[in-house]
PDB file of C-alpha atoms in Angstrom:
ATOM      1  CA  GLN A   1      11.741   4.385   7.880  1.00  0.00           C
ATOM      2  CA  ILE A   2      10.876   1.386   6.731  1.00  0.00           C
ATOM      3  CA  CYS A   3       7.480  -0.953   7.408  1.00  0.00           C
ATOM      4  CA  TYR A   4       7.223  -1.456  11.465  1.00  0.00           C
ATOM      5  CA  ASP A   5       9.055   1.201  12.155  1.00  0.00           C
ATOM      6  CA  LEU A   6       6.266   3.341  12.016  1.00  0.00           C
ATOM      7  CA  ARG A   7       4.559   1.770  14.953  1.00  0.00           C
ATOM      8  CA  PHE A   8       7.230   3.555  17.018  1.00  0.00           C
ATOM      9  CA  PRO A   9       6.284   7.544  17.250  1.00  0.00           C
ATOM     10  CA  VAL A  10      10.563   7.982  19.274  1.00  0.00           C
ATOM     11  CA  TRP A  11      11.994   7.250  15.898  1.00  0.00           C
ATOM     12  CA  ALA A  12      10.590  10.049  13.586  1.00  0.00           C
ATOM     13  CA  LYS A  13      10.256  12.166  16.055  1.00  0.00           C
ATOM     14  CA  ASN A  14      11.554  15.360  14.514  1.00  0.00           C
ATOM     15  CA  THR A  15      13.594  17.119  15.742  1.00  0.00           C
ATOM     16  CA  ASN A  16      12.860  20.072  13.571  1.00  0.00           C
ATOM     17  CA  ASP A  17      15.906  19.055  11.530  1.00  0.00           C
ATOM     18  CA  TYR A  18      12.916  17.351   8.453  1.00  0.00           C
ATOM     19  CA  ASP A  19       9.678  18.011   6.084  1.00  0.00           C
ATOM     20  CA  VAL A  20       8.756  14.707   4.744  1.00  0.00           C
ATOM     21  CA  LEU A  21       8.739  11.561   5.892  1.00  0.00           C
ATOM     22  CA  VAL A  22       9.255   8.730   4.491  1.00  0.00           C
ATOM     23  CA  ASN A  23       7.475   4.959   5.415  1.00  0.00           C
ATOM     24  CA  VAL A  24       9.037   1.818   2.643  1.00  0.00           C
ATOM     25  CA  ALA A  25       6.332  -0.369   3.368  1.00  0.00           C
ATOM     26  CA  ASN A  26       4.571  -4.156   3.323  1.00  0.00           C
ATOM     27  CA  TRP A  27       1.403  -3.375   5.319  1.00  0.00           C
ATOM     28  CA  PRO A  28      -0.989  -6.064   4.720  1.00  0.00           C
ATOM     29  CA  ALA A  29      -4.178  -5.912   3.336  1.00  0.00           C
ATOM     30  CA  ASN A  30      -5.700  -6.872   7.225  1.00  0.00           C
ATOM     31  CA  ARG A  31      -4.489  -3.805   8.723  1.00  0.00           C
ATOM     32  CA  ASN A  32      -4.909  -1.329   6.151  1.00  0.00           C
ATOM     33  CA  ASP A  33      -6.772   1.081   9.193  1.00  0.00           C
ATOM     34  CA  VAL A  34      -3.444   0.627  11.461  1.00  0.00           C
ATOM     35  CA  TRP A  35      -1.686   1.267   8.472  1.00  0.00           C
ATOM     36  CA  GLU A  36      -3.407   4.582   7.469  1.00  0.00           C
ATOM     37  CA  THR A  37      -3.756   6.015  10.850  1.00  0.00           C
ATOM     38  CA  LEU A  38      -0.117   5.720  11.965  1.00  0.00           C
ATOM     39  CA  LEU A  39       0.773   7.611   9.403  1.00  0.00           C
ATOM     40  CA  ARG A  40      -1.888  10.558   9.511  1.00  0.00           C
ATOM     41  CA  ALA A  41      -0.328  10.602  13.693  1.00  0.00           C
ATOM     42  CA  ARG A  42       3.203  10.706  12.270  1.00  0.00           C
ATOM     43  CA  ALA A  43       2.536  13.593  10.478  1.00  0.00           C
ATOM     44  CA  ILE A  44       0.238  15.447  12.960  1.00  0.00           C
ATOM     45  CA  GLU A  45       2.504  15.020  15.884  1.00  0.00           C
ATOM     46  CA  ASN A  46       5.529  15.835  13.728  1.00  0.00           C
ATOM     47  CA  GLN A  47       4.100  19.107  11.768  1.00  0.00           C
ATOM     48  CA  SER A  48       5.601  17.348   8.375  1.00  0.00           C
ATOM     49  CA  TYR A  49       4.671  15.728   5.388  1.00  0.00           C
ATOM     50  CA  VAL A  50       4.675  11.619   5.077  1.00  0.00           C
ATOM     51  CA  VAL A  51       4.273   9.431   2.101  1.00  0.00           C
ATOM     52  CA  GLY A  52       3.642   6.276   2.764  1.00  0.00           C
ATOM     53  CA  VAL A  53       4.769   3.311   0.108  1.00  0.00           C
ATOM     54  CA  ASN A  54       3.264   0.397   0.419  1.00  0.00           C
ATOM     55  CA  ARG A  55       3.191  -2.815  -2.390  1.00  0.00           C
ATOM     56  CA  VAL A  56       0.413  -3.817  -4.389  1.00  0.00           C
ATOM     57  CA  GLY A  57      -0.031  -8.742  -4.451  1.00  0.00           C
ATOM     58  CA  ARG A  58      -0.222 -11.254  -2.708  1.00  0.00           C
ATOM     59  CA  ASP A  59       3.374 -12.717  -1.353  1.00  0.00           C
ATOM     60  CA  GLU A  60       4.339 -16.388  -0.909  1.00  0.00           C
ATOM     61  CA  ASN A  61       2.353 -16.632   2.584  1.00  0.00           C
ATOM     62  CA  ASN A  62      -0.643 -15.885   1.052  1.00  0.00           C
ATOM     63  CA  ILE A  63      -0.358 -12.400   3.135  1.00  0.00           C
ATOM     64  CA  ASN A  64      -2.472  -9.726   0.511  1.00  0.00           C
ATOM     65  CA  TYR A  65      -1.149  -6.170  -0.286  1.00  0.00           C
ATOM     66  CA  ILE A  66      -3.222  -3.472  -1.390  1.00  0.00           C
ATOM     67  CA  GLY A  67      -1.309  -1.195  -1.756  1.00  0.00           C
ATOM     68  CA  ASN A  68      -3.318   2.546  -0.376  1.00  0.00           C
ATOM     69  CA  SER A  69       0.036   4.659  -0.778  1.00  0.00           C
ATOM     70  CA  LEU A  70      -0.660   7.510   0.204  1.00  0.00           C
ATOM     71  CA  ALA A  71       0.968  11.859   1.550  1.00  0.00           C
ATOM     72  CA  ILE A  72      -0.423  13.569   4.246  1.00  0.00           C
ATOM     73  CA  ASP A  73       0.310  16.930   5.529  1.00  0.00           C
ATOM     74  CA  PRO A  74       1.118  18.379   8.657  1.00  0.00           C
ATOM     75  CA  LYS A  75      -2.444  18.618  10.006  1.00  0.00           C
ATOM     76  CA  GLY A  76      -3.696  14.492   9.382  1.00  0.00           C
ATOM     77  CA  LYS A  77      -5.524  15.630   5.453  1.00  0.00           C
ATOM     78  CA  ILE A  78      -5.162  12.270   3.293  1.00  0.00           C
ATOM     79  CA  LEU A  79      -3.654  14.958  -0.357  1.00  0.00           C
ATOM     80  CA  THR A  80      -3.474  12.086  -3.023  1.00  0.00           C
ATOM     81  CA  VAL A  81      -3.741   8.252  -2.482  1.00  0.00           C
ATOM     82  CA  MET A  82      -2.688   5.418  -5.042  1.00  0.00           C
ATOM     83  CA  PRO A  83      -6.163   3.872  -6.198  1.00  0.00           C
ATOM     84  CA  ASN A  84      -6.464   0.924  -4.607  1.00  0.00           C
ATOM     85  CA  PRO A  85      -5.252  -1.938  -5.019  1.00  0.00           C
ATOM     86  CA  ASN A  86      -2.638  -0.430  -8.266  1.00  0.00           C
ATOM     87  CA  GLU A  87       0.587   0.343  -8.387  1.00  0.00           C
ATOM     88  CA  GLY A  88       2.211   3.761 -10.705  1.00  0.00           C
ATOM     89  CA  ILE A  89       3.389   6.709  -9.502  1.00  0.00           C
ATOM     90  CA  VAL A  90       0.942  10.103  -8.247  1.00  0.00           C
ATOM     91  CA  ASN A  91       2.689  13.258  -8.747  1.00  0.00           C
ATOM     92  CA  VAL A  92       1.216  15.148  -5.691  1.00  0.00           C
ATOM     93  CA  SER A  93       2.654  18.599  -4.344  1.00  0.00           C
ATOM     94  CA  LEU A  94       3.717  19.689  -1.239  1.00  0.00           C
ATOM     95  CA  SER A  95       4.340  22.893   0.097  1.00  0.00           C
ATOM     96  CA  ARG A  96       7.465  24.610   1.827  1.00  0.00           C
ATOM     97  CA  THR A  97       5.658  28.065   1.708  1.00  0.00           C
ATOM     98  CA  GLU A  98       2.149  25.744   3.912  1.00  0.00           C
ATOM     99  CA  LEU A  99       4.337  24.731   6.680  1.00  0.00           C
ATOM    100  CA  ASP A 100       6.176  27.003   7.523  1.00  0.00           C
ATOM    101  CA  ASP A 101       3.069  29.260   8.361  1.00  0.00           C
ATOM    102  CA  PHE A 102       1.654  26.301  10.039  1.00  0.00           C
ATOM    103  CA  ARG A 103       4.319  25.157  12.096  1.00  0.00           C
ATOM    104  CA  GLU A 104       4.483  28.850  13.181  1.00  0.00           C
ATOM    105  CA  LYS A 105       1.303  29.807  13.433  1.00  0.00           C
ATOM    106  CA  PHE A 106       0.711  26.239  16.095  1.00  0.00           C
ATOM    107  CA  PRO A 107       4.185  25.864  17.057  1.00  0.00           C
ATOM    108  CA  VAL A 108       3.729  22.604  18.826  1.00  0.00           C
ATOM    109  CA  TRP A 109       7.814  22.267  18.116  1.00  0.00           C
ATOM    110  CA  GLU A 110       8.486  24.448  21.166  1.00  0.00           C
ATOM    111  CA  ASP A 111       7.439  22.479  23.892  1.00  0.00           C
ATOM    112  CA  TRP A 112       8.790  18.710  22.537  1.00  0.00           C
ATOM    113  CA  ASP A 113      10.656  17.580  25.418  1.00  0.00           C
ATOM    114  CA  ASP A 114      13.938  16.960  24.782  1.00  0.00           C
ATOM    115  CA  PHE A 115      15.210  13.569  23.709  1.00  0.00           C
ATOM    116  CA  SER A 116      17.802  11.012  22.926  1.00  0.00           C
ATOM    117  CA  ILE A 117      18.491   8.197  22.253  1.00  0.00           C
ATOM    118  CA  ASN A 118      21.241   5.589  23.510  1.00  0.00           C
ATOM    119  CA  LYS A 119      22.132   2.354  22.935  1.00  0.00           C
TER     120      LYS A 119
END
């Protein structure tokens, strides 16, 4: 996903076709709480890992970006975060076995509505 897509759960709807959702963004510092909340929501509702990669710095419109890039597990727990407002690389291990076990023990996917997006 790209940035603003994060606000629309239907675009992230997991139909058992992914295990990690990645959102690359220019999410402003003044909406950092929303950024983190929406990332956690996408992880929980889709029973998937979520990685949010956000920019840092100030743009030509004087908008500040603090980063807060992070990885979240399918239960909404933050696994790792890039300390703000730094650029860099953070390593995180994601377990397919733990994901499969969680999905098997709590199979919410069985109750997901069928849907399709028509243009």
